[in-house]
mmCIF file of C-alpha atoms and ligand atoms in Angstrom:
data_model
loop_
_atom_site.group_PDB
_atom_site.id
_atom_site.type_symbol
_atom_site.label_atom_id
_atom_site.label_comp_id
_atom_site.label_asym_id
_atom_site.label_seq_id
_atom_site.Cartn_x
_atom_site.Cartn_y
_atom_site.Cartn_z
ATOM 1 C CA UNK A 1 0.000 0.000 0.000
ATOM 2 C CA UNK A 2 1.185 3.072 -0.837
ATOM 3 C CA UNK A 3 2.199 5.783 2.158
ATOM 4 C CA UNK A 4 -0.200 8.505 0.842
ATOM 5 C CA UNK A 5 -3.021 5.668 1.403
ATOM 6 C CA UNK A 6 -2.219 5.825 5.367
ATOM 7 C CA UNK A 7 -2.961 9.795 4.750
ATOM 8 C CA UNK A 8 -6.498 10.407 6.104
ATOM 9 C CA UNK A 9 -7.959 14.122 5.602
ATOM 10 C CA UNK A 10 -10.987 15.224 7.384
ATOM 11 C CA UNK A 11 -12.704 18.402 7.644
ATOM 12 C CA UNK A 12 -14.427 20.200 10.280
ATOM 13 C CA UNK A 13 -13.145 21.009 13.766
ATOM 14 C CA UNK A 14 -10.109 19.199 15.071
ATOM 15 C CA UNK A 15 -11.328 18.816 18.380
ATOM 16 C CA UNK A 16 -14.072 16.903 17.698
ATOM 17 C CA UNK A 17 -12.103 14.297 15.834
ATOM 18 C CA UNK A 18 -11.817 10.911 17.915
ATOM 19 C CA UNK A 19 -8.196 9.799 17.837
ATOM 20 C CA UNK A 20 -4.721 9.228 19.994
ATOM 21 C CA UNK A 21 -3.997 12.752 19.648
ATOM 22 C CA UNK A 22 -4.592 16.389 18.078
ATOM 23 C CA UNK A 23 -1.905 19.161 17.311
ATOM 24 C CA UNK A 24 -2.205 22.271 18.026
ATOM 25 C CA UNK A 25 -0.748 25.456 16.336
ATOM 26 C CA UNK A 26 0.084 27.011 19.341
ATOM 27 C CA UNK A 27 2.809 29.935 19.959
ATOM 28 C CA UNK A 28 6.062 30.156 21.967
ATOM 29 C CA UNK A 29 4.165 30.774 24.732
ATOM 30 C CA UNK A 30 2.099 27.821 24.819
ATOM 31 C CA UNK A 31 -0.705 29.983 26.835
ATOM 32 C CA UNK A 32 -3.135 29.738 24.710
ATOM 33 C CA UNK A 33 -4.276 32.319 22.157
ATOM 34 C CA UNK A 34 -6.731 32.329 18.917
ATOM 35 C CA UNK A 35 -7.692 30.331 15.744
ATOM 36 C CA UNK A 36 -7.107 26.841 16.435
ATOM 37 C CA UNK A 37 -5.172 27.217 19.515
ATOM 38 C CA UNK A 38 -8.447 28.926 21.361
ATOM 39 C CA UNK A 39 -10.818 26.133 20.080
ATOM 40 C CA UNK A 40 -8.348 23.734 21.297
ATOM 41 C CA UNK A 41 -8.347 25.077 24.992
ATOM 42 C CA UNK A 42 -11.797 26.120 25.354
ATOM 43 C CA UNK A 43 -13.195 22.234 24.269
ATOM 44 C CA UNK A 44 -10.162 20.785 26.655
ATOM 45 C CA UNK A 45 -11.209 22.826 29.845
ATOM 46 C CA UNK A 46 -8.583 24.792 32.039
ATOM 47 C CA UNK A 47 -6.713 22.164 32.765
ATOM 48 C CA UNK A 48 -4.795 22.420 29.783
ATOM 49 C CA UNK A 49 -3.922 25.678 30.583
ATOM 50 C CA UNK A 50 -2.373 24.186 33.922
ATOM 51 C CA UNK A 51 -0.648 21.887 32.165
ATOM 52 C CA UNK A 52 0.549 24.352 29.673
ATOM 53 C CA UNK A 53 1.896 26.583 31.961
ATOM 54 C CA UNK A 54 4.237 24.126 34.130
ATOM 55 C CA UNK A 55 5.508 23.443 29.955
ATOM 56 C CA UNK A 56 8.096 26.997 29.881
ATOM 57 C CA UNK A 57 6.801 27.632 26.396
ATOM 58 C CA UNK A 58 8.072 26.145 22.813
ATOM 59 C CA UNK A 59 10.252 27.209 20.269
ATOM 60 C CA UNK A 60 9.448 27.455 16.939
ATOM 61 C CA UNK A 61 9.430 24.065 15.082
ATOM 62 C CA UNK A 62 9.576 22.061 17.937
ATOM 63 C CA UNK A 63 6.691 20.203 19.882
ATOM 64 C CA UNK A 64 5.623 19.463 23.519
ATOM 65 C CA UNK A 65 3.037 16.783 24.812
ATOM 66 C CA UNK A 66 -0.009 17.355 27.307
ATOM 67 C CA UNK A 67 -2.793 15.381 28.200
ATOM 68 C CA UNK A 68 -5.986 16.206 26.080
ATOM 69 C CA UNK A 69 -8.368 16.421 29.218
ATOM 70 C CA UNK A 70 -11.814 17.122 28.186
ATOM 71 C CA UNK A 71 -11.166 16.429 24.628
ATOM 72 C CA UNK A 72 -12.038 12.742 22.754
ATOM 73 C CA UNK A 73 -8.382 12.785 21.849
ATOM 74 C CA UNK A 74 -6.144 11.218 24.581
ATOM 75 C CA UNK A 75 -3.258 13.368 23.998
ATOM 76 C CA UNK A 76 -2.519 17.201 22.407
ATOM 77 C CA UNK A 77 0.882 17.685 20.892
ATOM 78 C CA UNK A 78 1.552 22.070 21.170
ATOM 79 C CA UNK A 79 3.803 22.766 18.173
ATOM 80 C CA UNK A 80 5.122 26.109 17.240
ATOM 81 C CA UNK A 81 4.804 27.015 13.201
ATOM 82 C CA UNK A 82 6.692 29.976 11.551
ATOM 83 C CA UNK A 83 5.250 33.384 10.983
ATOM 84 C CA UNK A 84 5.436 33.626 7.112
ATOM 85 C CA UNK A 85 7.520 36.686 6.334
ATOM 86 C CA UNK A 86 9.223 35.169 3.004
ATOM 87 C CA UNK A 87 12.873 35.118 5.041
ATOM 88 C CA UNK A 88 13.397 31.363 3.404
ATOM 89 C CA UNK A 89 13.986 29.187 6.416
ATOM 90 C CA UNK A 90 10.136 29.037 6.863
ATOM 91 C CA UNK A 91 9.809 25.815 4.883
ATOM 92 C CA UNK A 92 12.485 23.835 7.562
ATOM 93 C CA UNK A 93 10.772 25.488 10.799
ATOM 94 C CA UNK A 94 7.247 24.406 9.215
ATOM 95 C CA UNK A 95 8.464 20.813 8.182
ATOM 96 C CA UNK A 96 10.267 20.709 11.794
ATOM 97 C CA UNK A 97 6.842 20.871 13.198
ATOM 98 C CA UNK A 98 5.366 17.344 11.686
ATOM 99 C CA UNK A 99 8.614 15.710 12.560
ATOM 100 C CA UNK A 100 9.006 16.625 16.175
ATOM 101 C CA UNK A 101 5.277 16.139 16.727
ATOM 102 C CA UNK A 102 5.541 13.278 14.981
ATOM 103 C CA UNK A 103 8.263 12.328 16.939
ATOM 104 C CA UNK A 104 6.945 12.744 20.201
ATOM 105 C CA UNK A 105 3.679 10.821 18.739
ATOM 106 C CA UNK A 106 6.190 8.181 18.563
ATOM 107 C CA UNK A 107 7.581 8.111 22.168
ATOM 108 C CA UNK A 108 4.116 8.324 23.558
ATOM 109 C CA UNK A 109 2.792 5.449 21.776
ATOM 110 C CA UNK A 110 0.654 7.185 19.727
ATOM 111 C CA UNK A 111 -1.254 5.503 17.120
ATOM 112 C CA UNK A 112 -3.464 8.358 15.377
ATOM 113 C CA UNK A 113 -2.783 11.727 15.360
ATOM 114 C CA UNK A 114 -4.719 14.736 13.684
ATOM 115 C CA UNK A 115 -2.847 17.528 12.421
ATOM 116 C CA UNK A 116 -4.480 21.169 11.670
ATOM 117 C CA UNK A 117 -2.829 23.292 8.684
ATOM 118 C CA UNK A 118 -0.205 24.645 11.127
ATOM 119 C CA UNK A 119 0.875 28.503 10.473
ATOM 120 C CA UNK A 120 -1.733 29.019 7.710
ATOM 121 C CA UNK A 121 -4.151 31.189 9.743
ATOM 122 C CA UNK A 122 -2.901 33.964 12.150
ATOM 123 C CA UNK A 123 0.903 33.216 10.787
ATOM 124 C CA UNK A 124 0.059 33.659 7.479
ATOM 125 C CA UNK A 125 1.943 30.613 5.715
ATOM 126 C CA UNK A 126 0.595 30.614 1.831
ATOM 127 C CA UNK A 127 -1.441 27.392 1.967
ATOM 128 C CA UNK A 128 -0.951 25.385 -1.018
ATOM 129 C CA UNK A 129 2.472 25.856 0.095
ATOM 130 C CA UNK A 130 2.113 24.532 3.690
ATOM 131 C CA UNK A 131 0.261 21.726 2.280
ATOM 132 C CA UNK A 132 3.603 20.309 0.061
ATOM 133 C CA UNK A 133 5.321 20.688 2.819
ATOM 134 C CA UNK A 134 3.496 19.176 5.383
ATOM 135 C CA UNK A 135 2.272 16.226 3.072
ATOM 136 C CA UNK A 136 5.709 15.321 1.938
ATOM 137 C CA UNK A 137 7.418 15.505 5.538
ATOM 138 C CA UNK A 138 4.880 13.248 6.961
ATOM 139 C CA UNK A 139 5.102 11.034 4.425
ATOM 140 C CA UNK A 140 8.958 10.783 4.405
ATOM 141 C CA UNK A 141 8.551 10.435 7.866
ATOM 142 C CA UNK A 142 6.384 7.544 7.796
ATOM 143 C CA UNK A 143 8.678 6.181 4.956
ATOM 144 C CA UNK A 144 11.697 6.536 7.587
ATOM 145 C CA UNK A 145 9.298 4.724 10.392
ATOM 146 C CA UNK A 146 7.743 2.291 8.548
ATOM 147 C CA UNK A 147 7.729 -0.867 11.165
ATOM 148 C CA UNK A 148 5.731 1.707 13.187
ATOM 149 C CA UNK A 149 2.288 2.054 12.489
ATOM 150 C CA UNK A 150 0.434 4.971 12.895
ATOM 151 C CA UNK A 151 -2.767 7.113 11.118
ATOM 152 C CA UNK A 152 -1.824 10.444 10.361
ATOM 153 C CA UNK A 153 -5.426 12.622 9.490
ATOM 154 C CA UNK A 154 -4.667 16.244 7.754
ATOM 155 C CA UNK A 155 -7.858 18.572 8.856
ATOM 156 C CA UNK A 156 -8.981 21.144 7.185
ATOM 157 C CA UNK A 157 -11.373 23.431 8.790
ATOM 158 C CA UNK A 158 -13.237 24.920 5.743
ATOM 159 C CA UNK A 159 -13.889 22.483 2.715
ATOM 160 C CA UNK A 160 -11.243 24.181 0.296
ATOM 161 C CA UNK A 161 -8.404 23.668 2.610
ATOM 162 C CA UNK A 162 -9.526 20.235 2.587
ATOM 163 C CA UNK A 163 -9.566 20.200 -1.572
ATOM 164 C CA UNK A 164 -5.896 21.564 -1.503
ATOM 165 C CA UNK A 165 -4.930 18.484 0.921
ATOM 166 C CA UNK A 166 -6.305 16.138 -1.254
ATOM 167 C CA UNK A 167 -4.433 17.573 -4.529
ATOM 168 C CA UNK A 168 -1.060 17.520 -2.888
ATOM 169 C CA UNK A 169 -1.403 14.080 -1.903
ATOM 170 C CA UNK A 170 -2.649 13.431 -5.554
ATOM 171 C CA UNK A 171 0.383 14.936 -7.281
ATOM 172 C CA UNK A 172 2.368 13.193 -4.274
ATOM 173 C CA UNK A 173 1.030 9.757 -5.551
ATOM 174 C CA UNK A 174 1.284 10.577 -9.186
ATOM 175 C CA UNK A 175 4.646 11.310 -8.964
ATOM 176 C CA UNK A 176 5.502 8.259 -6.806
ATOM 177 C CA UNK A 177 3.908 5.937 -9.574
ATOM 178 C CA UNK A 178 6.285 7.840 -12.476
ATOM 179 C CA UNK A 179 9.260 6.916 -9.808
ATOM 180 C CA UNK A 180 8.405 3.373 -9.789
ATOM 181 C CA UNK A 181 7.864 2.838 -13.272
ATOM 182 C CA UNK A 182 11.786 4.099 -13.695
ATOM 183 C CA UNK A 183 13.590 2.247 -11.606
ATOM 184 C CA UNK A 184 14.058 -1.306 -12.141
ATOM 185 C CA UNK A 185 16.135 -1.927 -9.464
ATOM 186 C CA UNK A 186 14.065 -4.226 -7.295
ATOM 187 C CA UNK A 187 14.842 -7.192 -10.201
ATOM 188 C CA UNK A 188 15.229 -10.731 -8.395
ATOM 189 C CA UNK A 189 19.044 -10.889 -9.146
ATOM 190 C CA UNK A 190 19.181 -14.101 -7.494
ATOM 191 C CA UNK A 191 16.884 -16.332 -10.055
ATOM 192 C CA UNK A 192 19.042 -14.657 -13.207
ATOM 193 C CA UNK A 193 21.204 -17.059 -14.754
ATOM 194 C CA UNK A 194 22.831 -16.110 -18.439
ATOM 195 C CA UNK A 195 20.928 -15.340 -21.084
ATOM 196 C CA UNK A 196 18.294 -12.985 -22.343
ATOM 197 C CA UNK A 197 15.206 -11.920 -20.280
ATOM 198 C CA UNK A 198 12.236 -8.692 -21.559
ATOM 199 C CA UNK A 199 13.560 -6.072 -18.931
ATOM 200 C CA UNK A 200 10.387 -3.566 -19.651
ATOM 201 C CA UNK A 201 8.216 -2.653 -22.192
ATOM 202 C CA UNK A 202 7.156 0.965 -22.559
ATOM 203 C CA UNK A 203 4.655 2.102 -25.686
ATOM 204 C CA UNK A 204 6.125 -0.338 -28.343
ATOM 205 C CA UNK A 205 9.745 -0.392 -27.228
ATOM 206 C CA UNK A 206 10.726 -3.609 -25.541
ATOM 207 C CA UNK A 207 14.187 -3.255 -23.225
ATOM 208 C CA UNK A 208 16.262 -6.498 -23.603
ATOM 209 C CA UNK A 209 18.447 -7.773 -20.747
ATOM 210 C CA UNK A 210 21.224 -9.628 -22.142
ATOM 211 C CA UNK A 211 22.983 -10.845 -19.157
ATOM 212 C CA UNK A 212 26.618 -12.168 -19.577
ATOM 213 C CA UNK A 213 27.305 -12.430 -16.235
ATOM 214 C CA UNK A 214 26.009 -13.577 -12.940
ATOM 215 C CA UNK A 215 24.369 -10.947 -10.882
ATOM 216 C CA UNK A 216 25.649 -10.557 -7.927
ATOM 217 C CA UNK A 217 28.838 -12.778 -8.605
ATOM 218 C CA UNK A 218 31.304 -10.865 -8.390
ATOM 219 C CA UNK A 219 32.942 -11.445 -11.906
ATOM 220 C CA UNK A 220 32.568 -8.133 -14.199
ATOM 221 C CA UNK A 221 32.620 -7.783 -18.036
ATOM 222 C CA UNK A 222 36.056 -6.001 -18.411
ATOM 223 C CA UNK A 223 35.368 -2.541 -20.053
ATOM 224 C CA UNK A 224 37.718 -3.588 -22.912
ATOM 225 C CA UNK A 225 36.066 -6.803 -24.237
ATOM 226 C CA UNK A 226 33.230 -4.768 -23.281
ATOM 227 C CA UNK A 227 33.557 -2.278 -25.355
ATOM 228 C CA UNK A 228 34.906 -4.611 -28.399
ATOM 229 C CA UNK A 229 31.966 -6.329 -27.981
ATOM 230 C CA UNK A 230 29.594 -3.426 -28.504
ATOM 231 C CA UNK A 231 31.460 -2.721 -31.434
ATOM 232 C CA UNK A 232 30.799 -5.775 -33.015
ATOM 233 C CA UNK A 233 27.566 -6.127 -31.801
ATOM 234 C CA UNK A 234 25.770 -2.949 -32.617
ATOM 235 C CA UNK A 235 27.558 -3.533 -36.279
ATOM 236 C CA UNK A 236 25.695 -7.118 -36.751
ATOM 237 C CA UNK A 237 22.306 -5.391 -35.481
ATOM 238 C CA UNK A 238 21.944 -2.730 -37.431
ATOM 239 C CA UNK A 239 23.291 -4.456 -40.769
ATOM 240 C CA UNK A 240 21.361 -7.442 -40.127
ATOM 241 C CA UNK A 241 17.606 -8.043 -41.815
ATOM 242 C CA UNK A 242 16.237 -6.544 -38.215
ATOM 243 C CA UNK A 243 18.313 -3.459 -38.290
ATOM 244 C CA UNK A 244 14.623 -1.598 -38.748
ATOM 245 C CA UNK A 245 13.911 -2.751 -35.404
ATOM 246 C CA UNK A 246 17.215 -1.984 -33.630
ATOM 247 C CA UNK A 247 16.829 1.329 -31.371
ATOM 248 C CA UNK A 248 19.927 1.106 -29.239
ATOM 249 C CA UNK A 249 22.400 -1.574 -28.063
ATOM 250 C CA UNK A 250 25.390 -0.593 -24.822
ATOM 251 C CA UNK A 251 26.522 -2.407 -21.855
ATOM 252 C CA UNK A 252 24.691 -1.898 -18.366
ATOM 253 C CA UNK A 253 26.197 0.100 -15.697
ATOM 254 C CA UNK A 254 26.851 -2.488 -13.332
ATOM 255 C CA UNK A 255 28.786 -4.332 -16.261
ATOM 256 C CA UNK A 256 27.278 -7.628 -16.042
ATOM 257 C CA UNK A 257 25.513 -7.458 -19.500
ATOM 258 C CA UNK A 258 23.986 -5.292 -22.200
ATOM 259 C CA UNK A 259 20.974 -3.511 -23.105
ATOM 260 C CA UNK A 260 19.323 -4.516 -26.466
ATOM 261 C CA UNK A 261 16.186 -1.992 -27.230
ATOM 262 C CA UNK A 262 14.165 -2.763 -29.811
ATOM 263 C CA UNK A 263 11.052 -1.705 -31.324
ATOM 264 C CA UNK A 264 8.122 -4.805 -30.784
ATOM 265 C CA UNK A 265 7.792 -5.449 -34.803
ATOM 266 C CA UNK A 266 10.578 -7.578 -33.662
ATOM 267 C CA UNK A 267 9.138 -10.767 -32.390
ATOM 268 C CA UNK A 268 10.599 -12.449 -29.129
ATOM 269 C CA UNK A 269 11.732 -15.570 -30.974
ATOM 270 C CA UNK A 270 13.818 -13.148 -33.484
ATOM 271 C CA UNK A 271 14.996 -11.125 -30.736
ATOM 272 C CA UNK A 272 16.882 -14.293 -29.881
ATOM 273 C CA UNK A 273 17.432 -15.228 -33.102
ATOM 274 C CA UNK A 274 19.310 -11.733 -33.330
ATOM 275 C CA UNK A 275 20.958 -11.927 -30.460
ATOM 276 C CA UNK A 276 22.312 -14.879 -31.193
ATOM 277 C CA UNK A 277 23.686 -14.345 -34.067
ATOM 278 C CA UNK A 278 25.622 -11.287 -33.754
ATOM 279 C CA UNK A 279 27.070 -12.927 -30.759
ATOM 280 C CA UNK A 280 27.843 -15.531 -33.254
ATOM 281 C CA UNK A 281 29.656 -12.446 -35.502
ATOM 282 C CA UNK A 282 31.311 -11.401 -32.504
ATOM 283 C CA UNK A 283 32.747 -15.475 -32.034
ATOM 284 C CA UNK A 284 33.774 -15.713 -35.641
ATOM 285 C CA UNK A 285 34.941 -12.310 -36.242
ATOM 286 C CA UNK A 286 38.610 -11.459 -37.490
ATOM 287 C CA UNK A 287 40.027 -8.744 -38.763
ATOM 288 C CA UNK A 288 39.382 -4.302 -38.158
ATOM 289 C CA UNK A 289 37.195 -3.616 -35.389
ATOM 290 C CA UNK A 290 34.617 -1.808 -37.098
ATOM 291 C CA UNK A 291 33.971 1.555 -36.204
ATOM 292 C CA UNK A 292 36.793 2.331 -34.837
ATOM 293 C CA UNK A 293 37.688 5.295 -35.397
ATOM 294 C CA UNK A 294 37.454 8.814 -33.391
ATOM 295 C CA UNK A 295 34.307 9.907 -34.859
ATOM 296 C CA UNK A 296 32.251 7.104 -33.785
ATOM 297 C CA UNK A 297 33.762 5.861 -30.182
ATOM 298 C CA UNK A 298 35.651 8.493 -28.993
ATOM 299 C CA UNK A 299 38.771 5.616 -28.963
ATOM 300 C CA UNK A 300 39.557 6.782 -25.537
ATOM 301 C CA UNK A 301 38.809 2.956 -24.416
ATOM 302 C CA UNK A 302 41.078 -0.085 -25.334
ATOM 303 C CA UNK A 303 40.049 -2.795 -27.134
ATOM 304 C CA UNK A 304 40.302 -6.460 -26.343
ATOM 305 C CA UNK A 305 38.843 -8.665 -29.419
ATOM 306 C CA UNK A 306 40.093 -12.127 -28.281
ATOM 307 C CA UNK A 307 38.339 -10.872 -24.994
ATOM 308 C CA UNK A 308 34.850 -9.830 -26.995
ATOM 309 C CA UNK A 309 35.247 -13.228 -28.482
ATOM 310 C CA UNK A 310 34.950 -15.146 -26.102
ATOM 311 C CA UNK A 311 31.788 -14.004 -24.425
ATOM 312 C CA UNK A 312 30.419 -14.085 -27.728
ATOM 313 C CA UNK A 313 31.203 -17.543 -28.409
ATOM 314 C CA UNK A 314 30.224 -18.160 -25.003
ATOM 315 C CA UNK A 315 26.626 -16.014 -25.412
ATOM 316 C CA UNK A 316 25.559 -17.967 -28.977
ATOM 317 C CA UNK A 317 25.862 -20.998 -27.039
ATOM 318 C CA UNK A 318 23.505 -20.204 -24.198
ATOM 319 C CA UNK A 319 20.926 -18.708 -26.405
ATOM 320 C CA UNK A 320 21.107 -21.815 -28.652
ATOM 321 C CA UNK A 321 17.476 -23.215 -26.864
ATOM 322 C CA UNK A 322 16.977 -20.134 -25.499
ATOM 323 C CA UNK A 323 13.454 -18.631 -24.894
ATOM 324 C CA UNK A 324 12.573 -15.030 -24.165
ATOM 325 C CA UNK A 325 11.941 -14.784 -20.113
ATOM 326 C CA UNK A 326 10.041 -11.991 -18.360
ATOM 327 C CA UNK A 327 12.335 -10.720 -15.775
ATOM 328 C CA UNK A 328 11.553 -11.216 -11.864
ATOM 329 C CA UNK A 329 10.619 -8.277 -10.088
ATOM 330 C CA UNK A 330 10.683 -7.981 -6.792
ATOM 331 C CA UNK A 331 7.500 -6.832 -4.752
HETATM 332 N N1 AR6 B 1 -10.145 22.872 13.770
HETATM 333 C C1 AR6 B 1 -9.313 22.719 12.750
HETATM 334 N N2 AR6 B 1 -8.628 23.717 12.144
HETATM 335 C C2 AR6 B 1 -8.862 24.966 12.629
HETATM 336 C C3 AR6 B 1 -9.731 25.231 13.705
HETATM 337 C C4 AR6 B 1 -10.393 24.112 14.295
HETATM 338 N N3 AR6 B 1 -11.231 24.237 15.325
HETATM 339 N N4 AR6 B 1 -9.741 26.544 13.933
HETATM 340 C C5 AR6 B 1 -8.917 27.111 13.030
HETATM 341 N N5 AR6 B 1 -8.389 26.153 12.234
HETATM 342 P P1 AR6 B 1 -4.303 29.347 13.199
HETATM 343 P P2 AR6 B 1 -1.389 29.564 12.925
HETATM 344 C C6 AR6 B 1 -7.459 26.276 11.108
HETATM 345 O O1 AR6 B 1 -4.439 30.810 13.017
HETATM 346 O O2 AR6 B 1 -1.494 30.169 11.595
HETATM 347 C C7 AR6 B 1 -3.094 31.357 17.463
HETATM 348 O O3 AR6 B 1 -3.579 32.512 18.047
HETATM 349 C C8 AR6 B 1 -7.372 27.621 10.442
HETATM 350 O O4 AR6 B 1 -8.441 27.798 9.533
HETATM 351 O O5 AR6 B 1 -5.098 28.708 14.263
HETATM 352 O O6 AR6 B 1 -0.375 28.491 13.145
HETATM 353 C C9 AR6 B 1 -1.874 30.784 18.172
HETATM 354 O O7 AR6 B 1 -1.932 31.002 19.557
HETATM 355 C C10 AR6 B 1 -6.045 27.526 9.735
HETATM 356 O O8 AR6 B 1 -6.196 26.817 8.492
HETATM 357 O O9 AR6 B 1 -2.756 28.955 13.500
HETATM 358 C C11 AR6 B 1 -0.745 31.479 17.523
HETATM 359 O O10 AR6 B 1 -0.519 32.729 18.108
HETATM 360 C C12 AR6 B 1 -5.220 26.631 10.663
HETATM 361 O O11 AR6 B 1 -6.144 26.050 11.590
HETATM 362 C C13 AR6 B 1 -1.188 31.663 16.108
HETATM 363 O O12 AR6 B 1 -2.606 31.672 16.154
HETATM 364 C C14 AR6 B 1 -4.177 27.376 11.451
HETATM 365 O O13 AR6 B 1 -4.599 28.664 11.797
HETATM 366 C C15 AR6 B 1 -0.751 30.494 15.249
HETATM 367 O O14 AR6 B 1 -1.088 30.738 13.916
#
């Protein structure tokens, strides 16, 4: 489940929500005053104010914890937002809020809490710009905390501050969704043998993963074979009766294979077939590298041809009864 889904807004008044505990947006003082603050004392009684008092105030950004007397929440975290003045460090104070209230939530045990848009009434915080702030601190937060479970409810007090809560988690989710589609990282490296598996498909581009080493084994393709091999490689590809289909062909980053993209008028079975046989040109190949020159690869890199040779000849036999596997992906 995603973080944002553990996001709860509701709007109304915070002190009648029934949970753990309720913030307040309190100031340094911590004696009370209006807005939220004054709604918060008058439904807890004067006790609070007791309380309060033995406290010796708050600084800005941080929290302190008193009992939530005659309120349905057991607990009231006092936390002290910025005044907006546009000096730049109000973004840290404001985040600094959610994380020591959220921090003392923690200590205490706290299961639910119920924040109000801190600083965006008396102290004048812009508040689609509170919003971002607070929804992406609590959820890195809760990303940072995750064995520890707890319901965090944003509360608006009028219906539009609730509508601006509910688009910042939106675009939060959105963009979490785009960062999950990119990386690719959470592969099952321990079920990969050699060979050639369907990395991704995006639109009508299918990523190949032509693995030439074991994951995770330590044993590396060495940049100069590597980069032979490319050579020869991308030459077979792109002269070969596929080279329609051939978008891009380079070794991975963590040097245990090579990327094959190619459009998907390519069927699996030729992928292979194509694969195969240009690590079949790479096997048999003697002679000029091809390509080689400054124009086309920079020939800052050596070159190690008995080196690419090998893994080629080693490649076309692998794929010989090879069939096209969907990579393992991690959940
Ligand atoms: N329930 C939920 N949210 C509320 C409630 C309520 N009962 N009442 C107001 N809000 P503010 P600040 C919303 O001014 O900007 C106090 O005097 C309100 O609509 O309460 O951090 C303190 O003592 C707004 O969206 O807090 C400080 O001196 C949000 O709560 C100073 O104000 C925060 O508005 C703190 O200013």
């Amino acid at each position: 489940m995603s973080i944002y889904q553990r996001i709860k807004i509701v709007c109304g008044d915070i002190t009648k929500i029934e949970c753990d505990c309720i913030v307040n947006a309190a100031n340094s003082s911590l004696l009370g005053g209006g807005g939220v603050d004054g709604a918060i004392h008058a439904a807890a009684g004067p006790q609070l104010l007791e309380e309060c008092i033995t406290l010796n105030g708050c600084r800005t950004g941080e929290s302190k914890i008193t009992k939530g007397y005659r309120l349905p929440a057991k607990w009231v975290i006092h936390t002290v937002g910025p005044v907006y003045r546009g000096r730049g460090d109000e973004a840290e104070l404001l985040a600094s809020c959610y994380r020591s209230a959220l921090d003392l939530a923690k200590e205490y045990g706290i299961k639910s809490i119920a924040f109000p848009a801190i600083s965006t009434g008396v102290y004048q915080y812009p508040l689609e710009e509170a919003t971002d702030v607070a929804v992406a601190v609590v959820a890195k937060w809760m990303q940072n905390h995750a064995d520890y479970e707890i319901e965090v409810i944003f509360c608006g007090f009028q219906n539009h501050v609730c509508g601006v809560y509910q688009r910042a988690i939106g675009t939060k989710m959105s963009e979490e969704k785009t960062m999950k589609k990119i990386a690719s990282f959470t592969v099952n490296h321990d079920v990969l043998t050699k060979g050639m598996y369907i990395s991704r498909i995006d639109g009508d581009v299918v990523t190949y993963d032509i693995r030439m080493k074991l994951p995770n084994g330590g044993d590396y393709l060495q940049m100069s074979a590597a980069h032979t091999l490319e050579h020869l490689f991308a030459t077979y590809a792109r002269n070969s009766r596929f080279s329609e289909g051939v978008i891009y062909v380079g070794p991975m980053g963590c040097r245990t294979g090579f990327y094959l993209l190619l459009r998907d008028t390519i069927s699996y079975a030729d992928a292979i077939e194509l694969v195969k046989e240009s690590m079949a040109f790479a096997r048999d190949f003697e002679g000029e590298i091809p390509g080689n020159k400054k124009a086309e690869c920079g020939n800052y890199l050596d070159h190690d041809l008995a080196g690419a040779k090998a893994i080629g000849a080693e490649m076309a036999e692998v794929l010989q009864n090879w069939q096209v596997y969907d990579l393992k992906y991690k959940e």
